[in-house]
Amino acid sequence: MTAIVENLDLYWSGFLTTLSLSLLAGLLAFALGTLLAAFRVSPFPPLQALGTFYVETFRNTPLTVVWFFAVFALPLIDVTLPSFFVAGVVALGLYTAAFVCEAVRSGINSVAAGQAEAARAIGLTFTQTLRLVVLPQAFRTVVPPLGNVWIAMVKNSSIGAAFAVTELTAVATRLVNTYPADVIAIFAGSATGYLIITIPSGLMLGVVERKVVVLR
Amino acid sequence: MSQQSVLYDTLGPKGRRNVRIGTALGLVVVAAIVAWVLWQLEASDQLEAERWGILFDTESGVPQSLGRALLNTLRAAAIGMLFSMILGAFLAAGRLSDHAWVRRPVDVVVQFFRGIPLLLLIFFVFLGLPQLGVNLDLFWSLVAGLTLYNMAVLAEIFRAGILSIDRGQSEAGYALGLLKTQVMALILVPQAVRRMLPAIVSQLVTLLKDTSLGFVIGYFELLRQGRSIVEFLGPRYGLQIYVGVAAMYIAVNLSLSLLARYLDKRTSRNPKIVFDPKAEEVEPVVPLGRE
């Protein structure tokens, strides 16, 4: 236990790094993912192709490889990111965007065709159909999968430990050599940090899900 | 893309014109992105044919060592898959048990391993266990971490699959006087397996991707091998080797993903498994003894 008590500040800064890394990457992923989903459901073939290419590439590349590219490969083409933390935000955000895109897209596709047909039948324009009928329903179906993407992303941020971001996992690996007797407590400490983020997220998600659920 | 009919009606002349304009703008956007990438590559002389040739030059030994590394990746993935499927099946059975003293501890185990990052688990096995007197080599540390995490995820998939089978199925089994094990083995599992297949395969794709975490602890899988080749040859071939590594991952995973999609289509087409009104129209009678 001494390992944790003596290094509480280290754990705290690791926790904050994990949290801020996840939040910033989450924002990037959400913005980019929504844009990509719009591309994929748009009627413009070049944009559809762009969206599909992006999603298939990033979904089938391990996050470790994406992160590796952000840290080691970008400098080779003279694109240097200001810090390891920024590289982490970029890698995690770009990777997760592909999953956000798929969640949003499947939400839009899950709206029954009859809904849009009925909207058109009563004379709503395209924007009205989208804004009043399709998107509100799509949004509700999208909440649970998006929540799962967020939780998975928080856990994925642990890969930062391998690329010089001192987050929760890195804290554990750093302490383990100094306090060999406290191995289990050290790792449990880091695991608790993740659970502090993921469990409330899961609970909040359940509440939101129950609030916005539609019976179809 | 027939699903997009949800959003768009058949277009009139005005709409068609707008689509043409949008398509043109989209082409400009895509062209701009491609041009920027090419320009950036050219500006740092990364497009030289000789640099890319290293990936196919057998005399340099690069393709051979990447091939061996791919085998290492696949080996770790295959053994991890095997163990996590077996343990996952046991855990799922435990979670479905009627006895609380079996169910509760198994619940805790599953939720625990699902809830913490895989890399933390791998580090625990690799750095933590030796302090407790258990020494595993790199390969087994990676496989152990992958197994612990994925067995929990797969257990949840298995359990959800079994629970998704219509209750009437197991009730009918009990009505015939079958035991719980018989109901499981003869009725629920065969139906659940087909329904779960796409989810299982996509989890296995995730597992395969996660073998790249071996890089972090120094197991010579694809990424670590790529890195060490670059350290050996110098940064001149850096980008080319890394792109080659990424392409190999994408190729392997894409083929597994396509398999998952194919299985998904096959399963949902079978009217015996999922009720699909459209399938019913095409084939109103399910012939007995098909398959």
Coordinates of C-alpha atoms in Angstrom, one line a residue:
Chain A
M1 CA 0.0 0.0 0.0
T2 CA 2.9 2.4 0.7
A3 CA 3.5 2.6 -3.0
I4 CA 0.1 4.2 -3.6
V5 CA 0.1 6.4 -0.5
E6 CA 3.6 7.8 -1.3
N7 CA 2.7 8.4 -4.9
L8 CA -0.8 9.7 -4.7
D9 CA 0.2 12.9 -6.6
L10 CA 1.7 10.8 -9.4
Y11 CA -1.5 8.8 -9.6
W12 CA -3.5 12.0 -9.6
S13 CA -1.5 13.5 -12.5
G14 CA -1.8 10.2 -14.4
F15 CA -5.5 10.2 -13.9
L16 CA -5.8 13.8 -15.1
T17 CA -3.7 13.0 -18.2
T18 CA -5.9 10.0 -19.0
L19 CA -9.0 12.0 -18.5
S20 CA -7.8 15.0 -20.6
L21 CA -6.4 12.8 -23.3
S22 CA -9.7 10.9 -23.5
L23 CA -11.8 14.1 -23.5
L24 CA -9.8 15.9 -26.2
A25 CA -9.5 12.8 -28.4
G26 CA -13.3 12.2 -27.8
L27 CA -14.1 15.7 -29.0
L28 CA -11.9 15.3 -32.1
A29 CA -13.4 11.8 -32.8
F30 CA -17.0 13.0 -32.3
A31 CA -16.6 16.0 -34.7
L32 CA -14.6 14.1 -37.4
G33 CA -16.8 10.9 -37.0
T34 CA -20.0 12.9 -37.5
L35 CA -18.6 14.6 -40.5
L36 CA -17.5 11.3 -42.0
A37 CA -21.0 9.8 -41.3
A38 CA -22.5 12.8 -43.2
F39 CA -20.1 12.1 -46.0
R40 CA -21.1 8.4 -46.1
V41 CA -24.9 9.1 -46.2
S42 CA -24.5 12.0 -48.6
P43 CA -25.6 11.6 -52.3
F44 CA -22.1 12.6 -53.5
P45 CA -20.0 9.5 -54.6
P46 CA -16.6 11.1 -54.1
L47 CA -17.4 12.0 -50.5
Q48 CA -19.0 8.5 -49.9
A49 CA -15.8 6.9 -51.2
L50 CA -13.7 9.1 -49.0
G51 CA -15.7 8.2 -45.9
T52 CA -15.6 4.5 -46.7
F53 CA -11.9 4.6 -47.3
Y54 CA -11.2 6.3 -44.0
V55 CA -13.4 4.0 -42.0
E56 CA -12.1 0.8 -43.5
T57 CA -8.5 1.9 -43.2
F58 CA -8.7 3.0 -39.5
R59 CA -11.0 0.2 -38.4
N60 CA -8.6 -2.4 -39.7
T61 CA -5.4 -0.8 -38.4
P62 CA -4.4 -1.5 -34.8
L63 CA -4.4 1.6 -32.6
T64 CA -0.8 0.9 -31.7
V65 CA 0.1 1.3 -35.4
V66 CA -1.9 4.5 -35.7
W67 CA -0.2 5.9 -32.6
F68 CA 3.2 4.7 -33.9
F69 CA 2.6 6.6 -37.1
A70 CA 1.7 9.8 -35.3
V71 CA 4.9 9.6 -33.3
F72 CA 7.5 8.0 -35.6
A73 CA 6.2 8.3 -39.2
L74 CA 4.8 11.8 -39.4
P75 CA 8.2 13.4 -38.6
L76 CA 9.6 11.6 -41.6
I77 CA 7.4 13.6 -43.9
D78 CA 8.2 16.8 -42.1
V79 CA 4.9 17.0 -40.1
T80 CA 6.0 17.4 -36.5
L81 CA 3.4 17.4 -33.7
P82 CA 4.2 19.7 -30.8
S83 CA 4.2 17.0 -28.1
F84 CA 3.7 13.4 -27.3
F85 CA 0.4 14.3 -25.7
V86 CA -0.8 16.1 -28.9
A87 CA 0.3 13.1 -30.9
G88 CA -1.8 10.9 -28.6
V89 CA -4.8 13.1 -29.0
V90 CA -4.5 13.0 -32.8
A91 CA -3.9 9.2 -32.9
L92 CA -6.7 8.3 -30.5
G93 CA -9.1 10.8 -32.1
L94 CA -8.4 9.8 -35.7
Y95 CA -8.7 6.1 -34.8
T96 CA -11.9 6.5 -32.7
A97 CA -13.5 8.7 -35.4
A98 CA -14.0 5.6 -37.6
F99 CA -16.0 3.9 -34.9
V100 CA -18.0 7.1 -34.2
C101 CA -18.8 7.3 -37.9
E102 CA -20.1 3.8 -38.0
A103 CA -22.2 4.3 -34.9
V104 CA -23.8 7.5 -36.3
R105 CA -24.3 6.0 -39.7
S106 CA -26.0 2.8 -38.4
G107 CA -28.2 5.1 -36.3
I108 CA -29.3 7.0 -39.4
N109 CA -29.9 3.8 -41.3
S110 CA -31.9 2.3 -38.5
V111 CA -34.6 4.9 -39.0
A112 CA -37.4 3.1 -40.8
A113 CA -37.8 4.1 -44.4
G114 CA -41.5 4.7 -43.8
Q115 CA -40.7 7.6 -41.5
A116 CA -39.0 9.6 -44.2
E117 CA -41.6 8.5 -46.7
A118 CA -44.4 9.8 -44.5
A119 CA -42.5 13.0 -44.0
R120 CA -42.2 13.5 -47.7
A121 CA -45.8 12.5 -48.2
I122 CA -47.0 15.4 -46.0
G123 CA -44.8 17.7 -48.0
L124 CA -41.8 18.4 -45.7
T125 CA -38.7 19.5 -47.6
F126 CA -35.4 17.6 -47.4
T127 CA -34.0 19.7 -44.6
Q128 CA -37.3 19.5 -42.7
T129 CA -37.4 15.7 -43.1
L130 CA -33.8 15.5 -41.8
R131 CA -34.2 17.9 -39.0
L132 CA -37.6 17.1 -37.7
V133 CA -38.0 13.4 -38.4
V134 CA -34.9 11.4 -39.2
L135 CA -32.1 13.0 -37.1
P136 CA -34.1 13.1 -33.7
Q137 CA -34.8 9.4 -34.1
A138 CA -31.3 8.6 -35.3
F139 CA -29.8 10.4 -32.3
R140 CA -31.6 8.2 -29.8
T141 CA -30.5 5.0 -31.4
V142 CA -26.9 6.3 -31.5
V143 CA -26.5 7.1 -27.8
P144 CA -25.8 3.6 -26.5
P145 CA -23.2 2.6 -29.2
L146 CA -21.5 6.0 -28.9
G147 CA -21.3 5.5 -25.1
N148 CA -19.6 2.1 -25.7
V149 CA -17.2 3.8 -28.1
W150 CA -16.3 6.4 -25.4
I151 CA -15.7 3.7 -22.8
A152 CA -13.6 1.7 -25.2
M153 CA -11.6 4.8 -26.0
V154 CA -10.9 5.6 -22.4
K155 CA -9.4 2.1 -22.1
N156 CA -7.5 2.5 -25.4
S157 CA -5.9 5.7 -24.1
S158 CA -3.7 3.3 -22.0
I159 CA -1.6 2.7 -25.1
G160 CA -0.2 6.2 -24.4
A161 CA 2.0 4.4 -21.9
A162 CA 4.0 3.0 -24.8
F163 CA 4.4 6.4 -26.5
A164 CA 5.8 8.6 -23.7
V165 CA 2.4 9.9 -22.4
T166 CA 2.5 9.6 -18.6
E167 CA -1.0 8.4 -18.0
L168 CA -2.4 5.8 -15.5
T169 CA -0.8 2.8 -17.1
A170 CA 2.6 4.5 -17.4
V171 CA 2.4 5.3 -13.7
A172 CA 2.0 1.6 -12.8
T173 CA 4.9 0.6 -15.0
R174 CA 7.1 3.3 -13.5
L175 CA 6.3 2.3 -9.9
V176 CA 6.6 -1.4 -10.3
N177 CA 10.4 -1.5 -10.2
T178 CA 10.7 0.8 -7.2
Y179 CA 8.1 -1.1 -5.1
P180 CA 8.4 -4.8 -6.1
A181 CA 6.5 -5.9 -3.0
D182 CA 3.4 -3.9 -3.9
V183 CA 2.8 -5.1 -7.4
I184 CA -0.9 -6.0 -7.0
A185 CA -1.7 -2.7 -5.2
I186 CA 0.1 -0.7 -7.9
F187 CA -1.8 -2.2 -10.7
A188 CA -5.1 -2.1 -8.8
G189 CA -4.5 1.6 -8.3
S190 CA -4.2 2.3 -12.0
A191 CA -7.2 0.0 -12.7
T192 CA -9.3 1.9 -10.2
G193 CA -8.4 5.2 -12.0
Y194 CA -9.9 3.8 -15.2
L195 CA -13.0 2.4 -13.4
I196 CA -13.5 5.9 -11.9
I197 CA -14.1 7.2 -15.4
T198 CA -15.8 4.2 -17.0
I199 CA -18.3 3.1 -14.3
P200 CA -20.0 6.6 -13.9
S201 CA -19.9 6.9 -17.7
G202 CA -21.7 3.6 -18.0
L203 CA -24.3 4.6 -15.3
M204 CA -24.9 8.1 -16.9
L205 CA -25.3 6.4 -20.3
G206 CA -28.0 4.1 -18.8
V207 CA -29.9 7.2 -17.5
V208 CA -29.6 9.0 -20.8
E209 CA -30.6 5.9 -22.7
R210 CA -33.7 5.5 -20.6
K211 CA -34.6 9.1 -21.0
V212 CA -34.3 9.3 -24.8
V213 CA -35.5 5.8 -25.7
V214 CA -38.2 5.5 -28.3
L215 CA -40.5 2.5 -28.6
R216 CA -40.7 1.4 -32.2
Chain B
M1 CA -26.5 1.7 -51.4
S2 CA -30.2 1.1 -51.4
Q3 CA -30.4 2.0 -47.7
Q4 CA -30.0 5.7 -48.5
S5 CA -33.5 5.8 -49.9
V6 CA -34.4 6.5 -46.3
L7 CA -33.1 10.0 -46.7
Y8 CA -33.6 10.8 -50.4
D9 CA -36.6 10.7 -52.6
T10 CA -36.1 10.1 -56.3
L11 CA -34.5 13.4 -57.5
G12 CA -36.0 15.9 -59.8
P13 CA -34.1 18.0 -62.3
K14 CA -33.1 20.6 -59.7
G15 CA -32.0 17.9 -57.2
R16 CA -30.0 16.2 -59.9
R17 CA -28.2 19.4 -60.7
N18 CA -27.4 19.9 -57.0
V19 CA -26.0 16.4 -56.8
R20 CA -23.9 17.1 -59.8
I21 CA -22.5 20.3 -58.2
G22 CA -21.9 18.5 -54.9
T23 CA -20.2 15.6 -56.7
A24 CA -17.9 18.1 -58.4
L25 CA -17.1 19.8 -55.2
G26 CA -16.5 16.5 -53.5
L27 CA -14.0 15.6 -56.2
V28 CA -12.2 18.8 -55.6
V29 CA -12.0 18.1 -51.9
V30 CA -10.7 14.6 -52.5
A31 CA -8.3 15.8 -55.1
A32 CA -7.0 18.5 -52.7
I33 CA -6.4 15.9 -50.0
V34 CA -4.6 13.5 -52.3
A35 CA -2.5 16.4 -53.8
W36 CA -1.5 17.6 -50.3
V37 CA -0.4 14.2 -49.3
L38 CA 1.6 13.7 -52.5
W39 CA 3.1 17.1 -52.2
Q40 CA 4.1 16.5 -48.6
L41 CA 5.7 13.1 -49.6
E42 CA 7.5 14.6 -52.6
A43 CA 8.8 17.5 -50.6
S44 CA 10.5 15.0 -48.2
D45 CA 11.7 12.8 -51.2
Q46 CA 9.6 9.9 -49.9
L47 CA 8.3 8.9 -53.4
E48 CA 11.6 7.6 -54.8
A49 CA 11.0 4.2 -56.4
E50 CA 14.2 2.8 -54.8
R51 CA 12.9 3.6 -51.3
W52 CA 9.6 1.7 -51.9
G53 CA 11.5 -1.1 -53.7
I54 CA 13.0 -2.3 -50.3
L55 CA 9.6 -3.8 -49.4
F56 CA 9.9 -6.3 -52.3
D57 CA 13.7 -6.6 -52.5
T58 CA 14.4 -10.1 -51.3
E59 CA 18.1 -9.5 -51.2
S60 CA 17.8 -7.0 -48.4
G61 CA 15.9 -9.6 -46.3
V62 CA 13.2 -7.2 -45.5
P63 CA 10.2 -9.1 -47.0
Q64 CA 11.5 -12.3 -45.3
S65 CA 11.7 -10.8 -41.9
L66 CA 8.4 -9.0 -42.2
G67 CA 6.9 -12.4 -43.3
R68 CA 8.3 -14.1 -40.2
A69 CA 7.0 -11.3 -38.0
L70 CA 3.6 -11.7 -39.6
L71 CA 3.7 -15.4 -38.6
N72 CA 4.6 -14.4 -35.0
T73 CA 1.6 -12.0 -35.0
L74 CA -0.7 -14.8 -36.3
R75 CA 0.7 -17.3 -33.9
A76 CA 0.0 -15.1 -30.9
A77 CA -3.4 -14.3 -32.3
A78 CA -4.3 -17.9 -33.0
I79 CA -3.3 -19.2 -29.6
G80 CA -5.0 -16.3 -27.9
M81 CA -8.1 -17.0 -29.8
L82 CA -8.1 -20.6 -28.9
F83 CA -7.7 -20.1 -25.2
S84 CA -10.1 -17.2 -24.9
M85 CA -12.8 -19.1 -26.8
I86 CA -12.4 -22.1 -24.5
L87 CA -12.3 -20.0 -21.3
G88 CA -15.0 -17.7 -22.5
A89 CA -17.3 -20.7 -23.1
F90 CA -16.7 -21.9 -19.5
L91 CA -17.3 -18.4 -18.1
A92 CA -20.5 -18.0 -20.1
A93 CA -21.7 -21.3 -18.8
G94 CA -20.8 -20.1 -15.3
R95 CA -22.8 -16.9 -15.7
L96 CA -25.8 -18.8 -16.9
S97 CA -25.6 -21.2 -14.0
D98 CA -28.7 -21.6 -11.7
H99 CA -26.4 -21.6 -8.6
A100 CA -25.7 -18.2 -7.2
W101 CA -22.4 -19.4 -5.7
V102 CA -21.1 -20.2 -9.2
R103 CA -22.8 -17.2 -11.0
R104 CA -21.7 -14.4 -8.7
P105 CA -17.9 -15.0 -8.6
V106 CA -17.9 -15.6 -12.4
D107 CA -19.8 -12.3 -12.8
V108 CA -17.1 -10.5 -10.9
V109 CA -14.3 -12.1 -12.9
V110 CA -16.0 -11.2 -16.2
Q111 CA -16.8 -7.6 -15.3
F112 CA -13.3 -7.1 -13.9
F113 CA -11.4 -8.2 -16.9
R114 CA -13.8 -6.5 -19.3
G115 CA -13.4 -3.2 -17.4
I116 CA -9.7 -2.6 -17.3
P117 CA -7.4 -1.8 -20.3
L118 CA -5.8 -4.7 -22.1
L119 CA -2.4 -3.0 -22.0
L120 CA -2.6 -2.7 -18.2
L121 CA -3.3 -6.5 -18.0
I122 CA -0.4 -7.3 -20.3
F123 CA 1.9 -5.1 -18.2
F124 CA 0.7 -6.8 -15.1
V125 CA 1.5 -10.2 -16.5
F126 CA 4.8 -9.0 -17.9
L127 CA 6.1 -6.7 -15.1
G128 CA 4.0 -7.7 -12.1
L129 CA 3.8 -11.5 -12.1
P130 CA 7.7 -11.9 -12.1
Q131 CA 7.7 -10.0 -8.7
L132 CA 5.2 -12.6 -7.5
G133 CA 7.4 -15.4 -8.7
V134 CA 5.7 -16.3 -12.0
N135 CA 7.9 -15.8 -15.0
L136 CA 6.4 -16.0 -18.4
D137 CA 8.4 -15.2 -21.6
L138 CA 7.3 -12.5 -24.0
F139 CA 5.1 -14.6 -26.1
W140 CA 3.2 -16.1 -23.2
S141 CA 2.9 -12.8 -21.4
L142 CA 1.2 -11.4 -24.5
V143 CA -1.0 -14.4 -25.0
A144 CA -2.0 -14.5 -21.3
G145 CA -3.0 -10.8 -21.4
L146 CA -4.9 -11.2 -24.6
T147 CA -6.6 -14.3 -23.3
L148 CA -7.7 -12.8 -19.9
Y149 CA -9.2 -9.8 -21.6
N150 CA -10.9 -11.5 -24.6
M151 CA -12.2 -14.5 -22.6
A152 CA -14.3 -12.0 -20.6
V153 CA -15.6 -10.2 -23.8
L154 CA -16.3 -13.5 -25.5
A155 CA -18.1 -14.8 -22.4
E156 CA -20.5 -11.8 -22.7
I157 CA -21.0 -12.5 -26.4
F158 CA -21.7 -16.2 -25.8
R159 CA -24.1 -15.3 -22.9
A160 CA -26.0 -12.7 -25.0
G161 CA -26.2 -15.2 -27.8
I162 CA -27.7 -17.9 -25.6
L163 CA -30.2 -15.5 -24.0
S164 CA -31.3 -14.2 -27.4
I165 CA -32.8 -17.6 -28.3
D166 CA -36.5 -17.6 -28.0
R167 CA -37.6 -18.8 -24.6
G168 CA -40.1 -21.2 -26.2
Q169 CA -37.1 -23.2 -27.5
S170 CA -35.7 -24.1 -24.1
E171 CA -39.2 -24.5 -22.6
A172 CA -40.1 -27.0 -25.3
G173 CA -36.9 -28.9 -24.5
Y174 CA -37.7 -29.1 -20.8
A175 CA -41.3 -30.1 -21.7
L176 CA -39.8 -33.1 -23.5
G177 CA -38.0 -34.0 -20.3
L178 CA -34.4 -32.9 -21.3
L179 CA -31.9 -32.0 -18.6
K180 CA -30.5 -28.5 -18.5
T181 CA -27.2 -29.7 -20.0
Q182 CA -29.1 -31.4 -22.8
V183 CA -31.2 -28.3 -23.5
M184 CA -28.0 -26.3 -23.7
A185 CA -26.0 -28.7 -25.8
L186 CA -28.8 -29.9 -28.1
I187 CA -31.0 -26.8 -28.5
L188 CA -29.6 -23.5 -27.4
V189 CA -25.9 -23.7 -28.3
P190 CA -26.4 -24.9 -31.9
Q191 CA -28.8 -22.0 -32.6
A192 CA -26.8 -19.4 -30.7
V193 CA -23.5 -20.2 -32.4
R194 CA -24.9 -19.3 -35.8
R195 CA -26.4 -16.1 -34.5
M196 CA -23.2 -15.1 -32.7
L197 CA -20.8 -15.9 -35.5
P198 CA -20.5 -12.4 -36.8
A199 CA -19.9 -10.9 -33.4
I200 CA -17.4 -13.6 -32.5
V201 CA -15.4 -13.0 -35.7
S202 CA -15.3 -9.3 -35.2
Q203 CA -14.1 -9.8 -31.7
L204 CA -11.4 -12.0 -33.1
V205 CA -10.4 -9.2 -35.5
T206 CA -10.0 -7.0 -32.5
L207 CA -7.9 -9.6 -30.8
L208 CA -5.7 -9.9 -33.9
K209 CA -5.3 -6.1 -33.9
D210 CA -4.4 -6.2 -30.2
T211 CA -1.5 -8.5 -30.8
S212 CA 0.3 -5.3 -31.9
L213 CA 0.5 -4.5 -28.1
G214 CA 3.3 -7.1 -28.2
F215 CA 5.3 -4.1 -29.6
V216 CA 5.1 -2.5 -26.2
I217 CA 6.6 -5.3 -24.2
G218 CA 9.1 -6.2 -27.0
Y219 CA 7.6 -9.3 -28.6
F220 CA 8.8 -9.5 -32.2
E221 CA 5.5 -9.2 -34.0
L222 CA 5.0 -7.1 -37.1
L223 CA 5.3 -3.6 -35.6
R224 CA 8.3 -4.4 -33.4
Q225 CA 10.0 -6.1 -36.4
G226 CA 9.3 -3.1 -38.6
R227 CA 10.8 -0.8 -36.0
S228 CA 13.9 -2.9 -35.6
I229 CA 14.4 -3.0 -39.4
V230 CA 14.2 0.7 -39.5
E231 CA 16.7 1.0 -36.7
F232 CA 19.0 -1.3 -38.6
L233 CA 18.6 0.3 -42.1
G234 CA 18.4 3.9 -40.9
P235 CA 15.5 6.4 -41.3
R236 CA 15.9 6.4 -45.1
Y237 CA 13.4 3.5 -45.4
G238 CA 11.4 4.4 -42.3
L239 CA 8.1 5.5 -43.9
Q240 CA 8.2 2.7 -46.5
I241 CA 8.6 0.0 -43.9
Y242 CA 5.9 1.4 -41.6
V243 CA 3.4 1.7 -44.5
G244 CA 4.3 -1.8 -45.4
V245 CA 3.5 -3.0 -41.9
A246 CA 0.2 -1.1 -41.7
A247 CA -0.8 -2.5 -45.1
M248 CA -0.1 -6.1 -43.9
Y249 CA -2.3 -5.5 -40.8
I250 CA -5.1 -4.0 -43.0
A251 CA -4.9 -6.8 -45.5
V252 CA -5.2 -9.5 -42.8
N253 CA -7.9 -7.7 -40.8
L254 CA -9.9 -6.7 -43.9
S255 CA -10.1 -10.3 -45.0
L256 CA -11.4 -11.3 -41.6
S257 CA -13.9 -8.5 -41.6
L258 CA -15.1 -9.5 -45.0
L259 CA -15.6 -13.0 -43.6
A260 CA -17.6 -11.6 -40.8
R261 CA -19.8 -9.6 -43.2
Y262 CA -20.3 -12.7 -45.4
L263 CA -21.3 -14.8 -42.3
D264 CA -23.6 -12.0 -41.2
K265 CA -25.4 -12.0 -44.6
R266 CA -25.6 -15.8 -44.7
T267 CA -27.1 -16.0 -41.2
S268 CA -29.6 -13.3 -41.7
R269 CA -30.7 -14.8 -45.0
N270 CA -31.6 -18.1 -43.4
P271 CA -35.3 -17.9 -42.6
K272 CA -34.9 -20.7 -40.0
I273 CA -32.8 -18.5 -37.8
V274 CA -34.2 -15.0 -38.1
F275 CA -37.7 -14.1 -39.1
D276 CA -37.4 -11.8 -42.1
P277 CA -40.7 -10.9 -43.8
K278 CA -38.9 -10.4 -47.1
A279 CA -37.3 -13.8 -47.0
E280 CA -40.7 -15.2 -46.1
E281 CA -42.2 -13.7 -49.3
V282 CA -39.6 -15.2 -51.5
E283 CA -39.7 -18.6 -49.8
P284 CA -43.0 -19.1 -48.1
V285 CA -42.4 -22.7 -47.0
V286 CA -39.3 -23.7 -45.1
P287 CA -38.6 -27.2 -46.5
L288 CA -38.2 -29.8 -43.8
G289 CA -34.8 -31.3 -43.4
R290 CA -33.0 -28.6 -45.4
E291 CA -29.2 -28.5 -44.8

